[in-house]
Amino acid sequence: MTSPLVLGIETSCDETGVALVRGSVLLGDAVASSVDEQARFGGVVPEVASRAHLEAFVPTLHRALDAAGVRLADVDAVAVTAGPGLAGALLVGVAAAKALALALEVPLYGVNHLVGHVAAATLDTRTDGADGDGRAGGPLPDPTVALLVSGGHTSLLAVHDLVTGIDLLGETLDDAAGEAFDKVARLLGMAYPGGPVLSAAAVDGDPTAFALPRGMTAPKDRAAHRFDFSFSGLKTAVARTVATAARSGVELRAADVAASFQESVVDVLTAKAVDACREVGAGTLLLAGGVAANRRLRALAAVRCAEAGLELRVPPIRLCTDNGAMIAAIGALVVAAGSPPSPPDFGADPGLPVTTTAL
Ligand code: KG4
Ligand code: ZN
């Protein structure tokens, strides 16, 4: 029996994503981004994002169907991001998904954006027609540790089962990793979103040029915050470095600041992630979320996993940032687990916890 065809819809922030997944195979997807409209404000303006989703949804849906070579009538189930995210942005996707599910007479599942990021690594992306970064995917070993690093969240998860068994080991106490990239990039006069721009600049920089702090790694933090993160002290240290240089007329190499900042972030992220694998007895570390697109993070994680005898799983780079494929992926797993559809009156939940995979 062939697996059901699942349509995934993502509108939690500034990307409108639609994709089609059958089983664990990504058939095709499309993303429209309002990032260019947001860039002039230096961050995401919720109202701008909501309006952009409204305009982009139908064309993006058609592009995804074309890419997958299927028709709307072929769809067996719809999955949509119910949270966490921006309330107005989420509502556009949830309303569209409800309309589609009702019209097609198929079940609808409101799913968790964060779990979707992790589920992206289970997709078989070898034949979806995208770049050559595809991989076989497949189920996750139990347990797997997931390092979830995005613009809004930074968490370490013990994943036993993506649908029914996710434990939160720790999370950031202040800024998310992606948020820290965005804020430091702005400090250095770089465009929004700062992560990709800053990491590109860091390629030519010296990561040892500035001695920057490693948040939440002091011996006193080990007991209470072993798997928690903090990036606000690092951000302040960079701000102070830049201000001191400006005052004394010293010209800083932005590439060196970027590389030193990036190294502090990825050093702490990978050290804690490997420690978490040891703690829960996991043989696999998975990176997920927008910051998992960072090449230095991927490279250092590969080195440290090899040293520790761990397998490293990462989604293709283009599926690390927000997209519809990750939502179709978790939707397909929820359907395969036999979970009941979400109640018809479910709404957007901007604060949905990572431990709730589906409503
Ligand atoms: O997962 P995502 O697309 O949206 C959220 O759910 O937040 O993550 C977006 C975040 C932004 O903060 C962006 O700057 C960061 O991911 N990001 C990166 C890179 N690409 C995206 N950070 C560091 N290096 C990158 N290459
Ligand atoms: Zn995201």
mmCIF file of C-alpha atoms and ligand atoms in Angstrom:
data_model
loop_
_atom_site.group_PDB
_atom_site.id
_atom_site.type_symbol
_atom_site.label_atom_id
_atom_site.label_comp_id
_atom_site.label_asym_id
_atom_site.label_seq_id
_atom_site.Cartn_x
_atom_site.Cartn_y
_atom_site.Cartn_z
ATOM 1 C CA MET A 1 0.000 0.000 0.000
ATOM 2 C CA THR A 2 1.402 3.412 -0.871
ATOM 3 C CA SER A 3 1.688 5.952 1.926
ATOM 4 C CA PRO A 4 -0.750 8.888 2.017
ATOM 5 C CA LEU A 5 0.168 12.063 0.157
ATOM 6 C CA VAL A 6 0.605 14.832 2.750
ATOM 7 C CA LEU A 7 0.450 18.536 1.934
ATOM 8 C CA GLY A 8 2.490 20.653 4.379
ATOM 9 C CA ILE A 9 1.924 24.363 4.957
ATOM 10 C CA GLU A 10 4.245 26.710 6.871
ATOM 11 C CA THR A 11 3.566 30.398 7.619
ATOM 12 C CA SER A 12 4.908 30.951 11.152
ATOM 13 C CA CYS A 13 7.336 33.764 10.339
ATOM 14 C CA ASP A 14 8.461 35.341 7.064
ATOM 15 C CA GLU A 15 8.548 32.293 4.775
ATOM 16 C CA THR A 16 5.457 30.925 3.046
ATOM 17 C CA GLY A 17 6.294 27.245 2.519
ATOM 18 C CA VAL A 18 4.253 24.523 0.830
ATOM 19 C CA ALA A 19 5.406 20.957 0.126
ATOM 20 C CA LEU A 20 4.233 17.467 -0.718
ATOM 21 C CA VAL A 21 5.589 14.397 1.031
ATOM 22 C CA ARG A 22 4.669 10.726 0.584
ATOM 23 C CA GLY A 23 6.003 8.527 3.387
ATOM 24 C CA SER A 24 9.447 9.997 3.961
ATOM 25 C CA VAL A 25 9.971 11.100 0.363
ATOM 26 C CA LEU A 26 9.905 14.806 -0.474
ATOM 27 C CA LEU A 27 8.161 15.001 -3.845
ATOM 28 C CA GLY A 28 8.391 18.751 -4.282
ATOM 29 C CA ASP A 29 8.203 22.040 -2.439
ATOM 30 C CA ALA A 30 8.104 25.797 -2.893
ATOM 31 C CA VAL A 31 8.990 28.726 -0.640
ATOM 32 C CA ALA A 32 8.180 32.439 -0.972
ATOM 33 C CA SER A 33 9.971 34.795 1.391
ATOM 34 C CA SER A 34 9.090 38.310 2.507
ATOM 35 C CA VAL A 35 12.644 38.789 3.782
ATOM 36 C CA ASP A 36 13.405 41.518 1.246
ATOM 37 C CA GLU A 37 10.399 43.515 2.448
ATOM 38 C CA GLN A 38 11.469 42.924 6.077
ATOM 39 C CA ALA A 39 15.121 43.861 5.496
ATOM 40 C CA ARG A 40 14.407 47.599 5.343
ATOM 41 C CA PHE A 41 12.950 47.395 8.876
ATOM 42 C CA GLY A 42 15.942 45.392 10.161
ATOM 43 C CA GLY A 43 13.688 42.588 11.409
ATOM 44 C CA VAL A 44 10.347 40.871 10.892
ATOM 45 C CA VAL A 45 7.297 43.154 11.128
ATOM 46 C CA PRO A 46 4.378 40.817 11.943
ATOM 47 C CA GLU A 47 1.783 42.707 9.891
ATOM 48 C CA VAL A 48 4.053 42.779 6.846
ATOM 49 C CA ALA A 49 4.606 39.027 7.221
ATOM 50 C CA SER A 50 0.871 38.256 7.467
ATOM 51 C CA ARG A 51 0.028 40.262 4.350
ATOM 52 C CA ALA A 52 2.881 38.673 2.425
ATOM 53 C CA HIS A 53 1.598 35.183 3.338
ATOM 54 C CA LEU A 54 -1.867 36.118 2.069
ATOM 55 C CA GLU A 55 -0.474 37.235 -1.274
ATOM 56 C CA ALA A 56 2.007 34.382 -1.636
ATOM 57 C CA PHE A 57 -0.054 31.405 -0.504
ATOM 58 C CA VAL A 58 -1.975 30.419 -3.652
ATOM 59 C CA PRO A 59 0.942 30.911 -6.091
ATOM 60 C CA THR A 60 3.255 28.999 -3.738
ATOM 61 C CA LEU A 61 0.745 26.148 -3.454
ATOM 62 C CA HIS A 62 0.607 25.854 -7.241
ATOM 63 C CA ARG A 63 4.396 25.925 -7.551
ATOM 64 C CA ALA A 64 4.691 23.116 -4.992
ATOM 65 C CA LEU A 65 2.065 20.976 -6.766
ATOM 66 C CA ASP A 66 3.849 21.511 -10.090
ATOM 67 C CA ALA A 67 7.241 20.647 -8.566
ATOM 68 C CA ALA A 68 5.804 17.434 -7.100
ATOM 69 C CA GLY A 69 3.894 16.539 -10.277
ATOM 70 C CA VAL A 70 0.617 15.990 -8.410
ATOM 71 C CA ARG A 71 -2.830 17.599 -8.327
ATOM 72 C CA LEU A 72 -4.701 18.983 -5.328
ATOM 73 C CA ALA A 73 -7.222 16.169 -5.683
ATOM 74 C CA ASP A 74 -4.420 13.643 -5.012
ATOM 75 C CA VAL A 75 -3.790 15.019 -1.502
ATOM 76 C CA ASP A 76 -4.756 12.596 1.324
ATOM 77 C CA ALA A 77 -4.045 14.814 4.370
ATOM 78 C CA VAL A 78 -3.067 18.399 5.191
ATOM 79 C CA ALA A 79 -0.578 19.431 7.885
ATOM 80 C CA VAL A 80 -0.109 23.049 8.919
ATOM 81 C CA THR A 81 2.104 24.844 11.420
ATOM 82 C CA ALA A 82 -0.130 25.670 14.410
ATOM 83 C CA GLY A 83 2.721 27.214 16.441
ATOM 84 C CA PRO A 84 4.995 28.507 17.752
ATOM 85 C CA GLY A 85 5.361 31.693 15.722
ATOM 86 C CA LEU A 86 3.723 35.047 14.998
ATOM 87 C CA ALA A 87 -0.009 34.875 15.732
ATOM 88 C CA GLY A 88 -1.174 36.710 12.592
ATOM 89 C CA ALA A 89 1.222 34.859 10.313
ATOM 90 C CA LEU A 90 0.204 31.476 11.735
ATOM 91 C CA LEU A 91 -3.481 32.338 11.274
ATOM 92 C CA VAL A 92 -3.068 32.790 7.519
ATOM 93 C CA GLY A 93 -1.684 29.270 7.156
ATOM 94 C CA VAL A 94 -4.183 27.703 9.538
ATOM 95 C CA ALA A 95 -7.126 29.354 7.739
ATOM 96 C CA ALA A 96 -5.817 28.283 4.339
ATOM 97 C CA ALA A 97 -5.238 24.724 5.566
ATOM 98 C CA LYS A 98 -8.728 24.482 7.036
ATOM 99 C CA ALA A 99 -10.278 25.679 3.786
ATOM 100 C CA LEU A 100 -8.269 23.192 1.745
ATOM 101 C CA ALA A 101 -8.936 20.238 4.061
ATOM 102 C CA LEU A 102 -12.649 21.017 4.109
ATOM 103 C CA ALA A 103 -12.862 21.360 0.335
ATOM 104 C CA LEU A 104 -10.813 18.212 -0.317
ATOM 105 C CA GLU A 105 -12.575 16.281 2.490
ATOM 106 C CA VAL A 106 -9.288 15.117 3.970
ATOM 107 C CA PRO A 107 -8.036 15.155 7.595
ATOM 108 C CA LEU A 108 -6.172 18.173 8.913
ATOM 109 C CA TYR A 109 -3.318 18.163 11.442
ATOM 110 C CA GLY A 110 -2.070 21.273 13.285
ATOM 111 C CA VAL A 111 1.594 20.558 13.985
ATOM 112 C CA ASN A 112 4.578 22.022 15.816
ATOM 113 C CA HIS A 113 7.018 24.153 13.820
ATOM 114 C CA LEU A 114 9.995 23.200 16.018
ATOM 115 C CA VAL A 115 9.374 19.472 15.721
ATOM 116 C CA GLY A 116 9.044 20.091 11.977
ATOM 117 C CA HIS A 117 12.599 21.474 11.913
ATOM 118 C CA VAL A 118 13.823 18.215 13.472
ATOM 119 C CA ALA A 119 11.657 16.072 11.176
ATOM 120 C CA ALA A 120 13.271 17.687 8.109
ATOM 121 C CA ALA A 121 16.245 15.391 8.734
ATOM 122 C CA THR A 122 14.044 12.302 8.225
ATOM 123 C CA LEU A 123 13.153 13.258 4.637
ATOM 124 C CA ASP A 124 14.497 11.436 1.623
ATOM 125 C CA THR A 125 15.492 14.399 -0.549
ATOM 126 C CA ARG A 126 17.486 12.611 -3.236
ATOM 127 C CA THR A 127 14.913 12.971 -5.995
ATOM 128 C CA ASP A 128 13.083 16.207 -5.260
ATOM 129 C CA GLY A 129 14.772 18.052 -8.090
ATOM 130 C CA ALA A 130 16.616 20.515 -5.847
ATOM 131 C CA ASP A 131 20.397 20.947 -5.625
ATOM 132 C CA GLY A 132 22.819 18.078 -5.089
ATOM 133 C CA ASP A 133 22.620 18.288 -1.299
ATOM 134 C CA GLY A 134 19.927 15.577 -1.035
ATOM 135 C CA ARG A 135 20.142 12.690 1.404
ATOM 136 C CA ALA A 136 18.408 9.417 2.230
ATOM 137 C CA GLY A 137 16.799 10.482 5.507
ATOM 138 C CA GLY A 138 14.909 7.760 7.358
ATOM 139 C CA PRO A 139 13.772 7.233 10.950
ATOM 140 C CA LEU A 140 15.766 8.540 13.915
ATOM 141 C CA PRO A 141 17.411 6.126 16.359
ATOM 142 C CA ASP A 142 15.921 6.179 19.888
ATOM 143 C CA PRO A 143 17.287 8.217 21.560
ATOM 144 C CA THR A 144 18.610 10.946 19.303
ATOM 145 C CA VAL A 145 19.738 14.311 20.648
ATOM 146 C CA ALA A 146 18.511 17.245 18.561
ATOM 147 C CA LEU A 147 20.165 20.651 18.731
ATOM 148 C CA LEU A 148 17.450 23.013 17.571
ATOM 149 C CA VAL A 149 18.880 26.418 16.677
ATOM 150 C CA SER A 150 16.682 29.001 14.987
ATOM 151 C CA GLY A 151 15.861 32.696 15.114
ATOM 152 C CA GLY A 152 13.426 32.226 17.975
ATOM 153 C CA HIS A 153 14.600 29.076 19.773
ATOM 154 C CA THR A 154 17.759 27.355 20.951
ATOM 155 C CA SER A 155 17.086 24.024 22.621
ATOM 156 C CA LEU A 156 18.593 20.620 23.261
ATOM 157 C CA LEU A 157 16.049 17.829 22.913
ATOM 158 C CA ALA A 158 16.126 14.130 23.721
ATOM 159 C CA VAL A 159 14.046 12.624 20.931
ATOM 160 C CA HIS A 160 12.648 9.150 21.563
ATOM 161 C CA ASP A 161 9.790 9.416 19.093
ATOM 162 C CA LEU A 162 9.024 12.522 17.033
ATOM 163 C CA VAL A 163 5.276 12.120 17.523
ATOM 164 C CA THR A 164 5.028 11.030 21.156
ATOM 165 C CA GLY A 165 8.352 11.309 22.929
ATOM 166 C CA ILE A 166 10.335 14.553 22.993
ATOM 167 C CA ASP A 167 12.009 15.720 26.231
ATOM 168 C CA LEU A 168 13.420 19.221 26.647
ATOM 169 C CA LEU A 169 16.945 18.952 28.112
ATOM 170 C CA GLY A 170 17.738 22.671 28.081
ATOM 171 C CA GLU A 171 17.233 25.928 26.230
ATOM 172 C CA THR A 172 18.469 29.479 25.974
ATOM 173 C CA LEU A 173 17.838 31.699 28.963
ATOM 174 C CA ASP A 174 17.912 34.864 26.826
ATOM 175 C CA ASP A 175 18.616 35.321 23.092
ATOM 176 C CA ALA A 176 18.246 32.499 20.586
ATOM 177 C CA ALA A 177 21.382 31.634 18.599
ATOM 178 C CA GLY A 178 19.931 33.033 15.350
ATOM 179 C CA GLU A 179 18.787 36.159 17.149
ATOM 180 C CA ALA A 180 22.356 36.647 18.424
ATOM 181 C CA PHE A 181 23.678 36.318 14.852
ATOM 182 C CA ASP A 182 21.097 38.862 13.671
ATOM 183 C CA LYS A 183 21.862 41.355 16.455
ATOM 184 C CA VAL A 184 25.654 41.119 16.133
ATOM 185 C CA ALA A 185 25.367 41.452 12.362
ATOM 186 C CA ARG A 186 23.385 44.648 12.856
ATOM 187 C CA LEU A 187 26.095 45.919 15.243
ATOM 188 C CA LEU A 188 28.601 45.347 12.458
ATOM 189 C CA GLY A 189 26.400 47.218 9.975
ATOM 190 C CA MET A 190 25.359 44.101 8.056
ATOM 191 C CA ALA A 191 21.948 43.497 6.458
ATOM 192 C CA TYR A 192 19.053 41.468 7.937
ATOM 193 C CA PRO A 193 18.859 38.490 8.364
ATOM 194 C CA GLY A 194 22.340 38.624 9.794
ATOM 195 C CA GLY A 195 23.137 34.915 10.105
ATOM 196 C CA PRO A 196 24.004 34.168 6.476
ATOM 197 C CA VAL A 197 25.698 37.573 5.942
ATOM 198 C CA LEU A 198 27.776 37.363 9.112
ATOM 199 C CA SER A 199 28.848 33.780 8.461
ATOM 200 C CA ALA A 200 29.895 34.708 4.906
ATOM 201 C CA ALA A 201 32.018 37.563 6.312
ATOM 202 C CA ALA A 202 33.515 35.214 8.925
ATOM 203 C CA VAL A 203 35.056 33.025 6.214
ATOM 204 C CA ASP A 204 37.898 35.558 5.799
ATOM 205 C CA GLY A 205 38.233 36.267 9.517
ATOM 206 C CA ASP A 206 40.456 35.018 12.320
ATOM 207 C CA PRO A 207 38.302 33.203 14.915
ATOM 208 C CA THR A 208 40.970 33.767 17.576
ATOM 209 C CA ALA A 209 41.306 37.524 16.974
ATOM 210 C CA PHE A 210 39.105 38.405 19.960
ATOM 211 C CA ALA A 211 38.755 36.414 23.181
ATOM 212 C CA LEU A 212 34.977 36.355 23.605
ATOM 213 C CA PRO A 213 33.030 34.660 26.427
ATOM 214 C CA ARG A 214 31.477 31.166 26.182
ATOM 215 C CA GLY A 215 28.021 31.620 27.768
ATOM 216 C CA MET A 216 26.776 29.186 30.452
ATOM 217 C CA THR A 217 29.997 27.172 30.547
ATOM 218 C CA ALA A 218 31.411 28.319 33.905
ATOM 219 C CA PRO A 219 31.846 25.529 36.482
ATOM 220 C CA LYS A 220 29.054 27.123 38.573
ATOM 221 C CA ASP A 221 26.611 26.735 35.650
ATOM 222 C CA ARG A 222 27.290 23.038 35.226
ATOM 223 C CA ALA A 223 24.893 21.873 37.934
ATOM 224 C CA ALA A 224 21.809 23.969 37.158
ATOM 225 C CA HIS A 225 22.385 24.925 33.508
ATOM 226 C CA ARG A 226 24.412 22.105 31.979
ATOM 227 C CA PHE A 227 22.217 22.019 28.860
ATOM 228 C CA ASP A 228 21.059 25.645 28.869
ATOM 229 C CA PHE A 229 22.478 28.463 26.780
ATOM 230 C CA SER A 230 22.985 32.217 27.070
ATOM 231 C CA PHE A 231 24.093 34.519 24.267
ATOM 232 C CA SER A 232 23.329 37.970 25.639
ATOM 233 C CA GLY A 233 26.700 38.279 27.439
ATOM 234 C CA LEU A 234 28.476 37.415 24.200
ATOM 235 C CA LYS A 235 26.444 40.010 22.312
ATOM 236 C CA THR A 236 27.354 42.635 24.941
ATOM 237 C CA ALA A 237 31.034 41.658 24.752
ATOM 238 C CA VAL A 238 30.993 42.190 20.981
ATOM 239 C CA ALA A 239 29.233 45.555 21.417
ATOM 240 C CA ARG A 240 31.872 46.603 23.940
ATOM 241 C CA THR A 241 34.709 45.504 21.652
ATOM 242 C CA VAL A 242 33.260 47.533 18.775
ATOM 243 C CA ALA A 243 32.615 50.616 20.966
ATOM 244 C CA THR A 244 36.097 50.542 22.543
ATOM 245 C CA ALA A 245 37.732 50.338 19.137
ATOM 246 C CA ALA A 246 35.624 53.241 17.836
ATOM 247 C CA ARG A 247 36.550 55.388 20.850
ATOM 248 C CA SER A 248 40.249 54.793 20.447
ATOM 249 C CA GLY A 249 40.166 55.227 16.671
ATOM 250 C CA VAL A 250 41.258 51.627 16.022
ATOM 251 C CA GLU A 251 39.876 50.120 12.840
ATOM 252 C CA LEU A 252 38.388 46.682 13.519
ATOM 253 C CA ARG A 253 38.277 44.023 10.832
ATOM 254 C CA ALA A 254 34.585 43.092 10.704
ATOM 255 C CA ALA A 255 35.600 39.644 9.398
ATOM 256 C CA ASP A 256 37.670 39.008 12.545
ATOM 257 C CA VAL A 257 34.834 40.112 14.853
ATOM 258 C CA ALA A 258 32.372 37.952 12.897
ATOM 259 C CA ALA A 259 34.640 34.903 12.989
ATOM 260 C CA SER A 260 35.382 35.271 16.713
ATOM 261 C CA PHE A 261 31.681 35.691 17.532
ATOM 262 C CA GLN A 262 30.665 32.748 15.352
ATOM 263 C CA GLU A 263 33.341 30.546 16.933
ATOM 264 C CA SER A 264 32.062 31.311 20.434
ATOM 265 C CA VAL A 265 28.501 30.366 19.432
ATOM 266 C CA VAL A 266 29.352 27.142 17.615
ATOM 267 C CA ASP A 267 31.898 26.090 20.259
ATOM 268 C CA VAL A 268 29.275 26.238 23.029
ATOM 269 C CA LEU A 269 26.493 24.719 20.902
ATOM 270 C CA THR A 270 28.530 21.701 19.814
ATOM 271 C CA ALA A 271 30.189 21.106 23.208
ATOM 272 C CA LYS A 272 26.830 21.028 25.000
ATOM 273 C CA ALA A 273 25.203 18.931 22.286
ATOM 274 C CA VAL A 274 27.915 16.260 22.478
ATOM 275 C CA ASP A 275 27.693 16.329 26.291
ATOM 276 C CA ALA A 276 23.914 15.818 26.008
ATOM 277 C CA CYS A 277 24.429 12.762 23.767
ATOM 278 C CA ARG A 278 26.706 11.308 26.447
ATOM 279 C CA GLU A 279 24.170 12.068 29.181
ATOM 280 C CA VAL A 280 21.173 10.411 27.481
ATOM 281 C CA GLY A 281 23.163 7.622 25.814
ATOM 282 C CA ALA A 282 22.413 8.807 22.280
ATOM 283 C CA GLY A 283 24.589 7.658 19.388
ATOM 284 C CA THR A 284 23.204 10.287 17.012
ATOM 285 C CA LEU A 285 23.263 14.084 17.090
ATOM 286 C CA LEU A 286 20.872 15.958 14.825
ATOM 287 C CA LEU A 287 21.197 19.650 13.936
ATOM 288 C CA ALA A 288 18.040 21.537 12.964
ATOM 289 C CA GLY A 289 16.698 25.073 12.472
ATOM 290 C CA GLY A 290 17.934 28.072 10.518
ATOM 291 C CA VAL A 291 21.314 28.265 12.254
ATOM 292 C CA ALA A 292 21.966 24.623 11.281
ATOM 293 C CA ALA A 293 22.569 26.088 7.799
ATOM 294 C CA ASN A 294 25.774 27.572 9.231
ATOM 295 C CA ARG A 295 28.748 25.842 7.618
ATOM 296 C CA ARG A 296 31.100 26.376 10.551
ATOM 297 C CA LEU A 297 28.536 24.846 12.925
ATOM 298 C CA ARG A 298 28.147 21.849 10.612
ATOM 299 C CA ALA A 299 31.926 21.451 10.280
ATOM 300 C CA LEU A 300 32.716 21.689 13.999
ATOM 301 C CA ALA A 301 29.818 19.355 14.841
ATOM 302 C CA ALA A 302 31.231 16.838 12.339
ATOM 303 C CA VAL A 303 34.678 16.978 13.973
ATOM 304 C CA ARG A 304 33.360 16.671 17.519
ATOM 305 C CA CYS A 305 30.907 13.895 16.632
ATOM 306 C CA ALA A 306 33.707 11.937 14.941
ATOM 307 C CA GLU A 307 35.892 12.348 18.060
ATOM 308 C CA ALA A 308 33.046 11.174 20.290
ATOM 309 C CA GLY A 309 32.006 8.287 18.020
ATOM 310 C CA LEU A 310 28.618 9.853 17.228
ATOM 311 C CA GLU A 311 26.652 9.869 13.992
ATOM 312 C CA LEU A 312 25.765 13.385 12.793
ATOM 313 C CA ARG A 313 22.439 13.996 11.016
ATOM 314 C CA VAL A 314 21.700 17.313 9.318
ATOM 315 C CA PRO A 315 18.991 18.247 6.817
ATOM 316 C CA PRO A 316 20.108 19.646 3.444
ATOM 317 C CA ILE A 317 21.052 23.314 3.929
ATOM 318 C CA ARG A 318 17.993 24.627 2.079
ATOM 319 C CA LEU A 319 15.674 22.694 4.452
ATOM 320 C CA CYS A 320 17.259 24.157 7.614
ATOM 321 C CA THR A 321 15.543 27.541 7.314
ATOM 322 C CA ASP A 322 11.735 27.636 7.372
ATOM 323 C CA ASN A 323 9.988 25.665 4.626
ATOM 324 C CA GLY A 324 6.894 23.551 3.935
ATOM 325 C CA ALA A 325 8.775 20.251 3.565
ATOM 326 C CA MET A 326 9.545 20.057 7.277
ATOM 327 C CA ILE A 327 5.837 20.500 8.069
ATOM 328 C CA ALA A 328 4.800 17.866 5.547
ATOM 329 C CA ALA A 329 7.497 15.609 7.060
ATOM 330 C CA ILE A 330 6.151 15.814 10.602
ATOM 331 C CA GLY A 331 2.597 15.634 9.211
ATOM 332 C CA ALA A 332 3.441 12.365 7.452
ATOM 333 C CA LEU A 333 4.866 10.936 10.691
ATOM 334 C CA VAL A 334 1.771 11.988 12.652
ATOM 335 C CA VAL A 335 -0.492 10.371 10.035
ATOM 336 C CA ALA A 336 1.632 7.201 10.015
ATOM 337 C CA ALA A 337 1.400 7.010 13.825
ATOM 338 C CA GLY A 338 -2.395 6.859 13.521
ATOM 339 C CA SER A 339 -2.931 10.066 15.485
ATOM 340 C CA PRO A 340 -6.439 11.541 15.296
ATOM 341 C CA PRO A 341 -6.853 14.699 13.190
ATOM 342 C CA SER A 342 -6.801 17.981 15.098
ATOM 343 C CA PRO A 343 -10.154 19.266 16.373
ATOM 344 C CA PRO A 344 -11.835 21.377 13.670
ATOM 345 C CA ASP A 345 -11.843 24.495 15.855
ATOM 346 C CA PHE A 346 -8.114 24.485 16.643
ATOM 347 C CA GLY A 347 -6.402 27.838 16.419
ATOM 348 C CA ALA A 348 -2.897 29.236 16.111
ATOM 349 C CA ASP A 349 -0.828 28.808 19.286
ATOM 350 C CA PRO A 350 2.094 31.291 19.237
ATOM 351 C CA GLY A 351 3.608 29.676 22.358
ATOM 352 C CA LEU A 352 3.132 25.977 21.518
ATOM 353 C CA PRO A 353 5.764 24.022 23.518
ATOM 354 C CA VAL A 354 8.220 21.747 21.690
ATOM 355 C CA THR A 355 6.898 18.754 23.633
ATOM 356 C CA THR A 356 3.526 18.961 21.801
ATOM 357 C CA THR A 357 4.007 17.583 18.282
ATOM 358 C CA ALA A 358 0.380 17.860 17.096
ATOM 359 C CA LEU A 359 -2.821 19.392 18.451
HETATM 360 O O1 KG4 B 1 14.512 28.451 11.423
HETATM 361 P P1 KG4 B 1 14.490 29.810 10.869
HETATM 362 O O2 KG4 B 1 14.421 29.975 9.370
HETATM 363 O O3 KG4 B 1 13.314 30.652 11.454
HETATM 364 C C1 KG4 B 1 12.890 30.493 12.771
HETATM 365 O O4 KG4 B 1 12.150 29.528 13.054
HETATM 366 O O5 KG4 B 1 13.359 31.333 13.583
HETATM 367 O O6 KG4 B 1 15.806 30.535 11.423
HETATM 368 C C2 KG4 B 1 16.136 31.831 11.054
HETATM 369 C C3 KG4 B 1 17.420 32.216 11.767
HETATM 370 C C4 KG4 B 1 17.799 33.682 11.588
HETATM 371 O O7 KG4 B 1 18.134 34.221 12.850
HETATM 372 C C5 KG4 B 1 19.000 33.611 10.670
HETATM 373 O O8 KG4 B 1 19.914 34.679 10.855
HETATM 374 C C6 KG4 B 1 19.615 32.291 11.070
HETATM 375 O O9 KG4 B 1 18.515 31.434 11.271
HETATM 376 N N1 KG4 B 1 20.490 31.746 10.027
HETATM 377 C C7 KG4 B 1 21.808 31.575 10.179
HETATM 378 C C8 KG4 B 1 22.310 31.095 8.944
HETATM 379 N N2 KG4 B 1 21.257 30.998 8.068
HETATM 380 C C9 KG4 B 1 20.149 31.395 8.764
HETATM 381 N N3 KG4 B 1 22.610 31.781 11.233
HETATM 382 C C10 KG4 B 1 23.922 31.513 11.086
HETATM 383 N N4 KG4 B 1 24.462 31.076 9.940
HETATM 384 C C11 KG4 B 1 23.712 30.843 8.850
HETATM 385 N N5 KG4 B 1 24.255 30.410 7.721
HETATM 386 ZN ZN ZN B 2 11.884 27.964 12.056
#
